[in-house]
Amino acid sequence: MKSINLLTNILFVLLPFSFSFGQSVTIPIETENVAIVLKTDGNNRLKIVYFGKSLSNINEYEQTGEVFNFRSEGASSNNNAYAVAGIDNNFTEPAIAVVHVDGNNSLDLLYESHSTSKTSDGATLTVVTLKDPVYPFFVDLYYKAWQDKDVIEQWSVIRHTEKGNVVLGKYASANLYLYNKDYYLTSYNGSWAKEMQPVVTPLRQGMHTIESRLGTRENLLTSPNFMLSLDGEATETSGTVMIGQIAWNGNFSLQFETDVYGNLHIVAGINPYQSAYHLKPNTPFETPRFIYTISFEGKGRGSRNLQDWLRDHTLLDGRGNRLTLLNNWEATYFDFDQDKLVSLFSGAEELGVDMFLLDDGWFANKYPRNNDKAGLGDWEVNRSKLPDGIPYLVREAEKAGVKFGIWIEPEMVNPKSELYENHPDWVIRQEKRPEIYFRNQLVLDLTNPEVQDFVFDVVDKLFTENPSLAFVKWDCNAPIFNGHSKYLERKKVPQSHIYVEYTRGLDNVLQRLRNKYPTVPMMLCSGGGGRTDYSLLQYFTEFWLSDNTDPLERVFMQWNYSYYYPAITMCNHVTDWSSNKSLKFRIDVASMGKLGFDIRVNEMTKRDMRFSQQAIRNYNDFKDVIWHGEMYRLASPYENDIASLMYINNEKTEGVIFNYLTNWRYLAEPSLRSVKLQGLDAKRSYRLTELNLYDGQRSSVDSTKKYSGEFLMNVGFNPNVNSSRSSVVIKIEAI
Ligand code: DGJ
């Protein structure tokens, strides 16, 4: 598996990428277009002396530090490669803070050694070891550079050989120092059904922190994603921009500290909130990855780099296929039985999707799961709803010509459940305090290996009983309230480990599952889009962006997610959430990702059914381009009355352009707007044909015309979006 685990896949080939002039050591970390240069100072402390465009002559990196001259009081430490707490030469935000075994809380880190090697997965890995001159305490800084994608993964490994536990008060993954001057940070607020709402903050002075303390569902209230324009606000096609994420499915912290020089210090990692970690000797602590790309050609290039990197190097089956589906959540909620479900299978087949996905409500007997107040944790099929069990449903679905997938939420428990009755000590809660529920449920204690086994067994049993089970939707609705672990208490491990060990426990379960079931597609869902981090996407093929499936809201939401995730990861379902938009609008929007339906097929008119069937056939024709091609955002719904996005294959011969009306005000004049395409071959001729039309609907797009790529990219094309053509899908083909 493409695990992002310590020291896997490393070929120790030493590369000639460092210089040592006299006492000082210079370490350039390079991708095709980006360079970070580390250099030791006269005291052997490691500094970041350059962060910018790569240079063609690597010998010149030696001189980069000369450009920056820190003379002010204390400022010489601002550009430390990994800022420490507790010695008097650092006044910036620390990346690390420790209390040694003897109670001393100072730390100094000096350069010890470094190596650069090629990894077997094609990246360049630089590891720099820093050591405290007084204590046997070490930090290894890791920089994994992906040349062609301009993506850098940064993390640290903290270790020591003191005679007892060292308490880590803070233990960041990455520390950076940027010498640009005009920073605009895009971060994302959220809540249920409002995930990924962008906010742009100019960074001028002091600290700006983005963080989560939810324990799980890291993307719910604040996203671990960020976009940072470095020299004034970047556009889609111009400007310098850093786009990235802290890949940790737990409490995270991203700190942006602007100093007196207008330089920017970034500290990213696990949130130290309530999380002092007591580190044993000879037990390296590996921090999560801080992953980012730098683009000097605007946000579009940056996001394509990141999308490509994710598909190639992290996402499970990133270059593979996905299943279209019919889900029953919004169509039935908890109100179904065996016959009703079986009757829906033929609808899935008639529609033309690949799979039927059974959602919540299929389990628990003593406290049946007929609503969200009971049954969670009791993963026995509900015998009165489904007397013949899941195997019968799988068989019937397959008879009807579709595969079968199932919903689970195995990390959680309703207090009204047999699981809670039998294992109260498996639940995260404070015994002495009233329980606090989120969606009437609590979180299981995944720090406990027995609970990890339980979660593993829930999934394993489903696959063992149903070998042809085709898909799992893995939900997670509650954050951690009242964080206390009975298991850690029994083991005499400090409770401040709970957040870290929960996340590691989940990772452990998922690794075990993927070792046994390496390929079955799984959707990462979290009461909407609460979980979207890259660390979990190594186990999942796709994720659920939000329970909000209003297609107009989705245009904005998918736009925001697209900076970080390729369309192949995005599960978009056509629902009746907002039936004031046409079925066509809903299907068109959902087609920009992994298409699914969650509607009552039996209530569709014949005309709508015919339209949907044709739209799914069209989707099947172009899905390869959506999933594996390059994506361009052409017109932003935040700046225009329309949104326009295109996907084109790598050969630049086939693509699809999606255009939507996003402003229904009378004053809006979207039909006048022409859209300039991107990513085409200027010299080729292209034909444009409108897709997804209803029977008898005429298109205003003349598919007999030819346009050069040059014309389409410079003059543009008017998709003629207006209130009677509120969504327009256009196929583009080279001729
Ligand atoms: C929350 C998810 O986001 C929904 O899609 C659905 O699966 C429900 N949970 C089921 O309880």
Coordinates of N, CA and C and ligand atoms in Angstrom, one line a residue, residues 329 359-360 369 407 439 473 475 477 525 527-528 544 547, ligand 1:
W329 N -30.5 6.9 1.1 CA -30.6 7.6 2.3 C -31.8 8.6 2.2
D359 N -28.0 2.5 2.9 CA -27.5 3.5 3.9 C -28.0 3.0 5.3
D360 N -27.9 4.0 6.2 CA -28.2 3.8 7.7 C -29.5 3.1 7.9
R369 N -32.5 0.1 14.9 CA -32.0 1.4 14.4 C -33.1 2.0 13.4
W407 N -23.6 1.0 4.1 CA -23.2 2.1 5.0 C -22.8 1.5 6.4
R439 N -25.6 14.2 17.7 CA -26.5 13.2 17.0 C -26.8 12.0 17.9
K473 N -19.6 2.6 2.6 CA -19.7 4.1 3.0 C -19.4 4.1 4.5
D475 N -19.1 6.2 7.7 CA -19.6 7.4 8.3 C -18.9 7.7 9.7
N477 N -20.2 10.5 12.7 CA -21.0 11.7 12.9 C -20.7 12.5 14.2
C525 N -17.0 9.4 4.8 CA -18.1 10.3 5.0 C -18.1 10.7 6.5
G527 N -20.9 12.6 8.6 CA -22.0 13.5 8.8 C -22.0 14.7 7.8
G528 N -21.9 14.3 6.6 CA -21.5 15.3 5.5 C -20.0 15.2 5.3
W544 N -17.4 12.0 0.8 CA -18.7 12.7 0.7 C -18.4 14.2 1.1
D547 N -23.6 16.9 3.2 CA -25.0 16.5 3.1 C -25.8 17.5 2.3
Ligands
DGJ1 C1 -24.7 11.3 7.6 C2 -24.3 11.1 6.2 O1 -23.6 12.3 5.7 C3 -25.5 10.8 5.3 O2 -25.2 10.7 4.0 C4 -26.2 9.6 5.8 O3 -25.3 8.5 5.5 C5 -26.4 9.7 7.3 N1 -25.3 10.0 8.1 C6 -27.0 8.3 7.8 O4 -27.2 8.4 9.2

